[in-house]
PDB file of C-alpha atoms and ligand atoms in Angstrom:
ATOM      1  CA  UNK W 119       0.000   0.000   0.000  1.00 96.00           C
ATOM      2  CA  UNK W 120       1.270   3.477  -0.849  1.00 98.00           C
ATOM      3  CA  UNK W 121       0.405   6.930   0.517  1.00 98.00           C
ATOM      4  CA  UNK W 122       1.130  10.264  -1.111  1.00 98.00           C
ATOM      5  CA  UNK W 123       1.498  13.098   1.397  1.00 98.00           C
ATOM      6  CA  UNK W 124       1.847  16.694   0.237  1.00 99.00           C
ATOM      7  CA  UNK W 125       2.825  19.940   1.997  1.00 99.00           C
ATOM      8  CA  UNK W 126       2.642  23.547   0.752  1.00 99.00           C
ATOM      9  CA  UNK W 127       5.385  26.109   0.316  1.00 98.00           C
ATOM     10  CA  UNK W 128       5.361  29.226   2.591  1.00 98.00           C
ATOM     11  CA  UNK W 129       2.868  31.973   1.759  1.00 98.00           C
ATOM     12  CA  UNK W 130       1.597  35.318   3.028  1.00 97.00           C
ATOM     13  CA  UNK W 131       5.054  36.549   4.073  1.00 94.00           C
ATOM     14  CA  UNK W 132       5.877  33.527   6.280  1.00 96.00           C
ATOM     15  CA  UNK W 133       9.370  32.026   5.999  1.00 96.00           C
ATOM     16  CA  UNK W 134       8.260  28.451   6.691  1.00 98.00           C
ATOM     17  CA  UNK W 135       5.147  26.350   6.226  1.00 98.00           C
ATOM     18  CA  UNK W 136       4.553  23.759   9.002  1.00 98.00           C
ATOM     19  CA  UNK W 137       3.150  21.363   6.408  1.00 98.00           C
ATOM     20  CA  UNK W 138       6.328  21.024   4.355  1.00 98.00           C
ATOM     21  CA  UNK W 139       8.451  20.978   7.551  1.00 98.00           C
ATOM     22  CA  UNK W 140       6.424  18.045   8.926  1.00 98.00           C
ATOM     23  CA  UNK W 141       6.113  16.200   5.611  1.00 98.00           C
ATOM     24  CA  UNK W 142       9.904  16.283   5.154  1.00 98.00           C
ATOM     25  CA  UNK W 143      10.279  14.528   8.532  1.00 97.00           C
ATOM     26  CA  UNK W 144       7.994  11.592   7.764  1.00 98.00           C
ATOM     27  CA  UNK W 145       9.352   8.065   7.830  1.00 96.00           C
ATOM     28  CA  UNK W 146       9.627   6.436   4.401  1.00 97.00           C
ATOM     29  CA  UNK W 147       7.461   3.540   5.559  1.00 97.00           C
ATOM     30  CA  UNK W 148       5.002   2.917   8.406  1.00 93.00           C
ATOM     31  CA  UNK W 149       4.144  -0.757   8.718  1.00 91.00           C
ATOM     32  CA  UNK W 150       2.843  -1.804   5.320  1.00 91.00           C
ATOM     33  CA  UNK W 151       2.408   1.766   4.060  1.00 97.00           C
ATOM     34  CA  UNK W 152       5.131   3.205   1.831  1.00 98.00           C
ATOM     35  CA  UNK W 153       5.183   7.012   1.996  1.00 98.00           C
ATOM     36  CA  UNK W 154       5.841   9.269  -0.990  1.00 98.00           C
ATOM     37  CA  UNK W 155       5.940  13.045  -0.506  1.00 98.00           C
ATOM     38  CA  UNK W 156       5.615  16.180  -2.639  1.00 98.00           C
ATOM     39  CA  UNK W 157       5.423  19.942  -2.148  1.00 98.00           C
ATOM     40  CA  UNK W 158       2.632  21.957  -3.748  1.00 99.00           C
ATOM     41  CA  UNK W 159       2.905  25.654  -4.634  1.00 98.00           C
ATOM     42  CA  UNK W 160       0.499  27.924  -2.722  1.00 98.00           C
ATOM     43  CA  UNK W 161      -1.068  28.917  -6.032  1.00 98.00           C
ATOM     44  CA  UNK W 162      -4.664  28.567  -7.191  1.00 98.00           C
ATOM     45  CA  UNK W 163      -3.489  28.177 -10.787  1.00 98.00           C
ATOM     46  CA  UNK W 164      -0.667  25.667 -10.282  1.00 98.00           C
ATOM     47  CA  UNK W 165      -1.324  23.526  -7.191  1.00 99.00           C
ATOM     48  CA  UNK W 166      -3.877  21.083  -8.638  1.00 98.00           C
ATOM     49  CA  UNK W 167      -1.715  20.364 -11.713  1.00 98.00           C
ATOM     50  CA  UNK W 168       1.299  19.558  -9.512  1.00 98.00           C
ATOM     51  CA  UNK W 169      -0.912  17.344  -7.329  1.00 98.00           C
ATOM     52  CA  UNK W 170      -2.319  15.485 -10.329  1.00 98.00           C
ATOM     53  CA  UNK W 171       1.199  14.782 -11.645  1.00 98.00           C
ATOM     54  CA  UNK W 172       2.328  13.563  -8.220  1.00 98.00           C
ATOM     55  CA  UNK W 173      -0.696  11.212  -8.046  1.00 98.00           C
ATOM     56  CA  UNK W 174      -0.051   9.820 -11.512  1.00 97.00           C
ATOM     57  CA  UNK W 175       3.637   9.278 -10.684  1.00 98.00           C
ATOM     58  CA  UNK W 176       3.194   7.771  -7.208  1.00 98.00           C
ATOM     59  CA  UNK W 177       0.079   5.665  -7.974  1.00 98.00           C
ATOM     60  CA  UNK W 178      -0.975   5.833  -4.322  1.00 98.00           C
ATOM     61  CA  UNK W 179      -3.884   4.205  -2.490  1.00 97.00           C
ATOM     62  CA  UNK W 180      -4.218   7.104  -0.056  1.00 98.00           C
ATOM     63  CA  UNK W 181      -3.623  10.823  -0.637  1.00 98.00           C
ATOM     64  CA  UNK W 182      -3.280  13.192   2.310  1.00 98.00           C
ATOM     65  CA  UNK W 183      -2.703  16.877   1.577  1.00 99.00           C
ATOM     66  CA  UNK W 184      -1.500  19.020   4.469  1.00 99.00           C
ATOM     67  CA  UNK W 185      -1.455  22.796   4.962  1.00 99.00           C
ATOM     68  CA  UNK W 186      -1.056  25.572   7.508  1.00 98.00           C
ATOM     69  CA  UNK W 187      -4.063  27.154   9.205  1.00 98.00           C
ATOM     70  CA  UNK W 188      -2.420  29.727  11.493  1.00 98.00           C
ATOM     71  CA  UNK W 189      -4.437  30.361  14.649  1.00 98.00           C
ATOM     72  CA  UNK W 190      -5.930  26.886  14.882  1.00 98.00           C
ATOM     73  CA  UNK W 191      -5.185  25.048  18.122  1.00 98.00           C
ATOM     74  CA  UNK W 192      -5.516  21.423  16.962  1.00 98.00           C
ATOM     75  CA  UNK W 193      -4.627  19.100  14.132  1.00 99.00           C
ATOM     76  CA  UNK W 194      -7.744  19.677  12.005  1.00 98.00           C
ATOM     77  CA  UNK W 195      -8.827  16.839   9.747  1.00 98.00           C
ATOM     78  CA  UNK W 196     -11.108  18.426   7.192  1.00 98.00           C
ATOM     79  CA  UNK W 197     -14.497  16.915   6.341  1.00 98.00           C
ATOM     80  CA  UNK W 198     -15.312  18.845   3.169  1.00 98.00           C
ATOM     81  CA  UNK W 199     -13.890  20.906   0.303  1.00 98.00           C
ATOM     82  CA  UNK W 200     -16.296  23.463  -1.187  1.00 98.00           C
ATOM     83  CA  UNK W 201     -16.525  24.766  -4.755  1.00 98.00           C
ATOM     84  CA  UNK W 202     -15.457  28.299  -3.822  1.00 98.00           C
ATOM     85  CA  UNK W 203     -12.286  30.361  -4.165  1.00 98.00           C
ATOM     86  CA  UNK W 204     -12.498  33.490  -2.013  1.00 98.00           C
ATOM     87  CA  UNK W 205      -9.077  34.754  -0.964  1.00 98.00           C
ATOM     88  CA  UNK W 206      -8.422  36.996   2.044  1.00 97.00           C
ATOM     89  CA  UNK W 207      -4.823  37.496   0.866  1.00 98.00           C
ATOM     90  CA  UNK W 208      -3.076  37.019  -2.499  1.00 98.00           C
ATOM     91  CA  UNK W 209      -1.587  33.587  -3.242  1.00 98.00           C
ATOM     92  CA  UNK W 210       2.067  33.159  -4.273  1.00 98.00           C
ATOM     93  CA  UNK W 211       1.174  34.236  -7.845  1.00 98.00           C
ATOM     94  CA  UNK W 212      -0.398  37.430  -6.407  1.00 98.00           C
ATOM     95  CA  UNK W 213      -3.807  36.154  -7.456  1.00 98.00           C
ATOM     96  CA  UNK W 214      -6.754  36.863  -5.175  1.00 98.00           C
ATOM     97  CA  UNK W 215      -9.986  35.404  -6.602  1.00 98.00           C
ATOM     98  CA  UNK W 216     -13.227  36.526  -4.962  1.00 98.00           C
ATOM     99  CA  UNK W 217     -16.301  34.272  -5.095  1.00 98.00           C
ATOM    100  CA  UNK W 218     -15.032  32.216  -8.053  1.00 98.00           C
ATOM    101  CA  UNK W 219     -15.824  28.475  -8.298  1.00 98.00           C
ATOM    102  CA  UNK W 220     -12.965  25.940  -8.277  1.00 98.00           C
ATOM    103  CA  UNK W 221     -14.762  24.076 -11.069  1.00 98.00           C
ATOM    104  CA  UNK W 222     -17.487  25.733 -13.186  1.00 97.00           C
ATOM    105  CA  UNK W 223     -19.317  22.439 -13.735  1.00 96.00           C
ATOM    106  CA  UNK W 224     -18.389  20.594 -10.540  1.00 98.00           C
ATOM    107  CA  UNK W 225     -20.604  19.829  -7.542  1.00 98.00           C
ATOM    108  CA  UNK W 226     -20.965  22.316  -4.673  1.00 98.00           C
ATOM    109  CA  UNK W 227     -18.702  20.228  -2.438  1.00 98.00           C
ATOM    110  CA  UNK W 228     -16.811  16.972  -2.006  1.00 98.00           C
ATOM    111  CA  UNK W 229     -16.408  15.055   1.246  1.00 98.00           C
ATOM    112  CA  UNK W 230     -13.010  13.668   2.220  1.00 98.00           C
ATOM    113  CA  UNK W 231     -13.011   9.878   1.995  1.00 97.00           C
ATOM    114  CA  UNK W 232     -10.483   9.065   4.727  1.00 98.00           C
ATOM    115  CA  UNK W 233     -11.941   7.664   7.976  1.00 97.00           C
ATOM    116  CA  UNK W 234     -11.793  11.093   9.627  1.00 97.00           C
ATOM    117  CA  UNK W 235     -13.493  10.210  12.922  1.00 97.00           C
ATOM    118  CA  UNK W 236     -11.322   7.129  13.466  1.00 97.00           C
ATOM    119  CA  UNK W 237      -8.175   9.122  12.613  1.00 98.00           C
ATOM    120  CA  UNK W 238      -9.060  11.901  15.061  1.00 98.00           C
ATOM    121  CA  UNK W 239      -9.828   9.365  17.799  1.00 98.00           C
ATOM    122  CA  UNK W 240      -6.486   7.614  17.158  1.00 98.00           C
ATOM    123  CA  UNK W 241      -4.517  10.879  17.327  1.00 98.00           C
ATOM    124  CA  UNK W 242      -6.222  11.877  20.582  1.00 98.00           C
ATOM    125  CA  UNK W 243      -5.563   8.435  22.044  1.00 98.00           C
ATOM    126  CA  UNK W 244      -1.871   9.016  21.305  1.00 98.00           C
ATOM    127  CA  UNK W 245      -1.984  12.338  23.179  1.00 98.00           C
ATOM    128  CA  UNK W 246      -2.297  14.749  20.250  1.00 99.00           C
ATOM    129  CA  UNK W 247      -4.951  17.499  20.150  1.00 98.00           C
ATOM    130  CA  UNK W 248      -7.021  16.756  17.039  1.00 98.00           C
ATOM    131  CA  UNK W 249     -10.517  17.540  15.778  1.00 98.00           C
ATOM    132  CA  UNK W 250     -12.731  17.040  12.747  1.00 98.00           C
ATOM    133  CA  UNK W 251     -13.053  20.443  11.055  1.00 98.00           C
ATOM    134  CA  UNK W 252     -16.076  21.350   8.974  1.00 98.00           C
ATOM    135  CA  UNK W 253     -14.397  24.108   7.007  1.00 98.00           C
ATOM    136  CA  UNK W 254     -11.083  24.191   5.173  1.00 98.00           C
ATOM    137  CA  UNK W 255     -11.709  27.896   4.426  1.00 98.00           C
ATOM    138  CA  UNK W 256     -11.813  29.268   0.874  1.00 98.00           C
ATOM    139  CA  UNK W 257      -8.092  29.791   0.159  1.00 98.00           C
ATOM    140  CA  UNK W 258      -5.668  27.435  -1.645  1.00 98.00           C
ATOM    141  CA  UNK W 259      -6.048  24.575   0.883  1.00 98.00           C
ATOM    142  CA  UNK W 260      -9.792  24.322   0.287  1.00 98.00           C
ATOM    143  CA  UNK W 261      -9.075  24.604  -3.443  1.00 98.00           C
ATOM    144  CA  UNK W 262      -6.679  21.646  -3.231  1.00 99.00           C
ATOM    145  CA  UNK W 263      -9.022  19.516  -1.090  1.00 98.00           C
ATOM    146  CA  UNK W 264     -11.841  20.118  -3.612  1.00 98.00           C
ATOM    147  CA  UNK W 265      -9.472  19.492  -6.555  1.00 98.00           C
ATOM    148  CA  UNK W 266      -8.060  16.332  -4.931  1.00 98.00           C
ATOM    149  CA  UNK W 267     -11.494  14.842  -4.407  1.00 98.00           C
ATOM    150  CA  UNK W 268     -12.502  15.848  -7.946  1.00 98.00           C
ATOM    151  CA  UNK W 269      -9.395  14.089  -9.339  1.00 98.00           C
ATOM    152  CA  UNK W 270     -10.128  10.978  -7.243  1.00 98.00           C
ATOM    153  CA  UNK W 271     -13.838  10.969  -8.201  1.00 97.00           C
ATOM    154  CA  UNK W 272     -12.908  10.722 -11.889  1.00 96.00           C
ATOM    155  CA  UNK W 273      -9.776   8.562 -11.667  1.00 96.00           C
ATOM    156  CA  UNK W 274      -9.697   4.986 -12.926  1.00 95.00           C
ATOM    157  CA  UNK W 275      -7.676   3.929  -9.864  1.00 93.00           C
ATOM    158  CA  UNK W 276      -9.578   3.642  -6.548  1.00 95.00           C
ATOM    159  CA  UNK W 277      -7.960   6.001  -4.037  1.00 97.00           C
ATOM    160  CA  UNK W 278      -9.041   7.705  -0.831  1.00 97.00           C
ATOM    161  CA  UNK W 279      -8.143  11.265   0.056  1.00 98.00           C
ATOM    162  CA  UNK W 280      -8.330  13.957   2.672  1.00 98.00           C
ATOM    163  CA  UNK W 281      -6.793  17.122   4.053  1.00 98.00           C
ATOM    164  CA  UNK W 282      -5.123  18.020   7.342  1.00 99.00           C
ATOM    165  CA  UNK W 283      -4.844  21.641   8.510  1.00 99.00           C
ATOM    166  CA  UNK W 284      -2.103  22.485  11.001  1.00 99.00           C
ATOM    167  CA  UNK W 285      -1.471  25.108  13.687  1.00 98.00           C
ATOM    168  CA  UNK W 286       1.630  27.299  13.454  1.00 98.00           C
ATOM    169  CA  UNK W 287       4.952  25.800  14.545  1.00 98.00           C
ATOM    170  CA  UNK W 288       6.633  27.374  17.608  1.00 98.00           C
ATOM    171  CA  UNK W 289       9.076  29.523  15.579  1.00 97.00           C
ATOM    172  CA  UNK W 290       6.112  31.245  13.871  1.00 98.00           C
ATOM    173  CA  UNK W 291       4.197  31.703  17.136  1.00 97.00           C
ATOM    174  CA  UNK W 292       7.293  33.116  18.845  1.00 97.00           C
ATOM    175  CA  UNK W 293       7.483  35.809  16.195  1.00 96.00           C
ATOM    176  CA  UNK W 294       3.754  36.594  16.348  1.00 95.00           C
ATOM    177  CA  UNK W 295       3.171  36.330  20.099  1.00 94.00           C
ATOM    178  CA  UNK W 296       0.079  34.846  21.771  1.00 95.00           C
ATOM    179  CA  UNK W 297      -0.566  32.424  18.898  1.00 97.00           C
ATOM    180  CA  UNK W 298      -1.144  28.680  19.420  1.00 98.00           C
ATOM    181  CA  UNK W 299       1.498  26.337  17.987  1.00 98.00           C
ATOM    182  CA  UNK W 300       2.518  22.686  17.767  1.00 98.00           C
ATOM    183  CA  UNK W 301       5.977  21.082  17.499  1.00 98.00           C
ATOM    184  CA  UNK W 302       6.891  19.723  14.060  1.00 98.00           C
ATOM    185  CA  UNK W 303       7.592  16.259  15.512  1.00 98.00           C
ATOM    186  CA  UNK W 304       4.086  16.099  16.992  1.00 98.00           C
ATOM    187  CA  UNK W 305       2.599  17.142  13.653  1.00 98.00           C
ATOM    188  CA  UNK W 306       4.615  14.442  11.854  1.00 98.00           C
ATOM    189  CA  UNK W 307       3.431  11.879  14.430  1.00 98.00           C
ATOM    190  CA  UNK W 308      -0.173  12.947  13.780  1.00 98.00           C
ATOM    191  CA  UNK W 309       0.264  12.484  10.022  1.00 98.00           C
ATOM    192  CA  UNK W 310       1.716   9.001  10.567  1.00 98.00           C
ATOM    193  CA  UNK W 311      -1.251   8.058  12.787  1.00 98.00           C
ATOM    194  CA  UNK W 312      -3.675   9.242  10.069  1.00 98.00           C
ATOM    195  CA  UNK W 313      -1.907   7.119   7.441  1.00 98.00           C
ATOM    196  CA  UNK W 314      -1.766   4.045   9.671  1.00 97.00           C
ATOM    197  CA  UNK W 315      -5.440   4.383  10.637  1.00 97.00           C
ATOM    198  CA  UNK W 316      -6.539   5.028   7.042  1.00 97.00           C
ATOM    199  CA  UNK W 317      -4.607   2.015   5.759  1.00 96.00           C
ATOM    200  CA  UNK W 318      -6.368  -0.205   8.282  1.00 94.00           C
ATOM    201  CA  UNK W 319      -9.943   1.078   7.813  1.00 86.00           C
ATOM    202  CA  UNK W 320     -12.500   2.073   5.235  1.00 74.00           C
ATOM    203  CA  UNK W 321     -13.902   5.581   4.848  1.00 75.00           C
ATOM    204  CA  UNK W 322     -16.531   6.387   7.482  1.00 74.00           C
ATOM    205  CA  UNK W 323     -18.903   8.139   5.121  1.00 70.00           C
ATOM    206  CA  UNK W 324     -22.333   6.538   5.425  1.00 68.00           C
ATOM    207  CA  UNK W 325     -24.686   5.795   2.595  1.00 63.00           C
ATOM    208  CA  UNK W 326     -28.398   6.624   2.922  1.00 64.00           C
ATOM    209  CA  UNK W 327     -28.878   3.054   4.188  1.00 66.00           C
ATOM    210  CA  UNK W 328     -26.385   3.703   6.963  1.00 61.00           C
ATOM    211  CA  UNK W 329     -23.695   1.469   5.483  1.00 60.00           C
ATOM    212  CA  UNK W 330     -20.092   2.601   5.710  1.00 60.00           C
ATOM    213  CA  UNK W 331     -18.762   3.093   2.165  1.00 55.00           C
TER     214      UNK W 331
HETATM  215  N1  PCA G 656      -2.407  27.015   3.957  1.00 83.69           N
HETATM  216  C1  PCA G 656      -3.263  27.809   3.094  1.00 83.69           C
HETATM  217  C2  PCA G 656      -2.780  27.526   1.704  1.00 83.69           C
HETATM  218  C3  PCA G 656      -1.430  26.885   1.850  1.00 83.69           C
HETATM  219  C4  PCA G 656      -1.342  26.520   3.274  1.00 83.69           C
HETATM  220  O1  PCA G 656      -0.440  25.876   3.799  1.00 83.69           O
HETATM  221  C5  PCA G 656      -4.755  27.577   3.332  1.00 83.69           C
HETATM  222  O2  PCA G 656      -5.156  27.242   4.457  1.00 83.69           O
HETATM  223  O3  PCA G 656      -5.530  27.725   2.405  1.00 83.69           O
END
């Protein structure tokens, strides 16, 4: 079994992005899961193309994209990506779309297909603050979660995907003051728990009949 894990490059004037710091520290293998990593540009125009290429190259079973959500206190496993681009700040291409869909013909939203509740429970059991989040925002991370699930929905290969939002790392919080943060090693441990849990379980999305898909 193979997992592709992606981080983002720094954006908005930050010198680091916790996601690429943590992704670069991941083990190459956890149990039966081989881990392949990639970095995505914080760009509405470019990120989904880079992700698609990484998926086609790695041929993974699981895709976990990871990004920074400064100000959040927990590891936030996202439930849903919405078909909206509405940027509070410019991306790394200085683009700032307002109320523009990710995909003109796509559905309003896609749910992540990783077992998000089981992953959150497993992280908390291991002593990490983690929650299910019901909004990935409307910046490039939401764009990539929506794009990821759109790629997976139309791909010949069956794959499951999701998105993890991270707090700042301590070096960012130290500069800002009074901001919550989490050590990179703890973030990396959280990612490894998500991959291990996802490899062992199905998605926990229920069909109308109550069956787990
Ligand atoms: N966080 C941004 C985009 C890249 C990242 O790491 C976001 O939350 O949209």
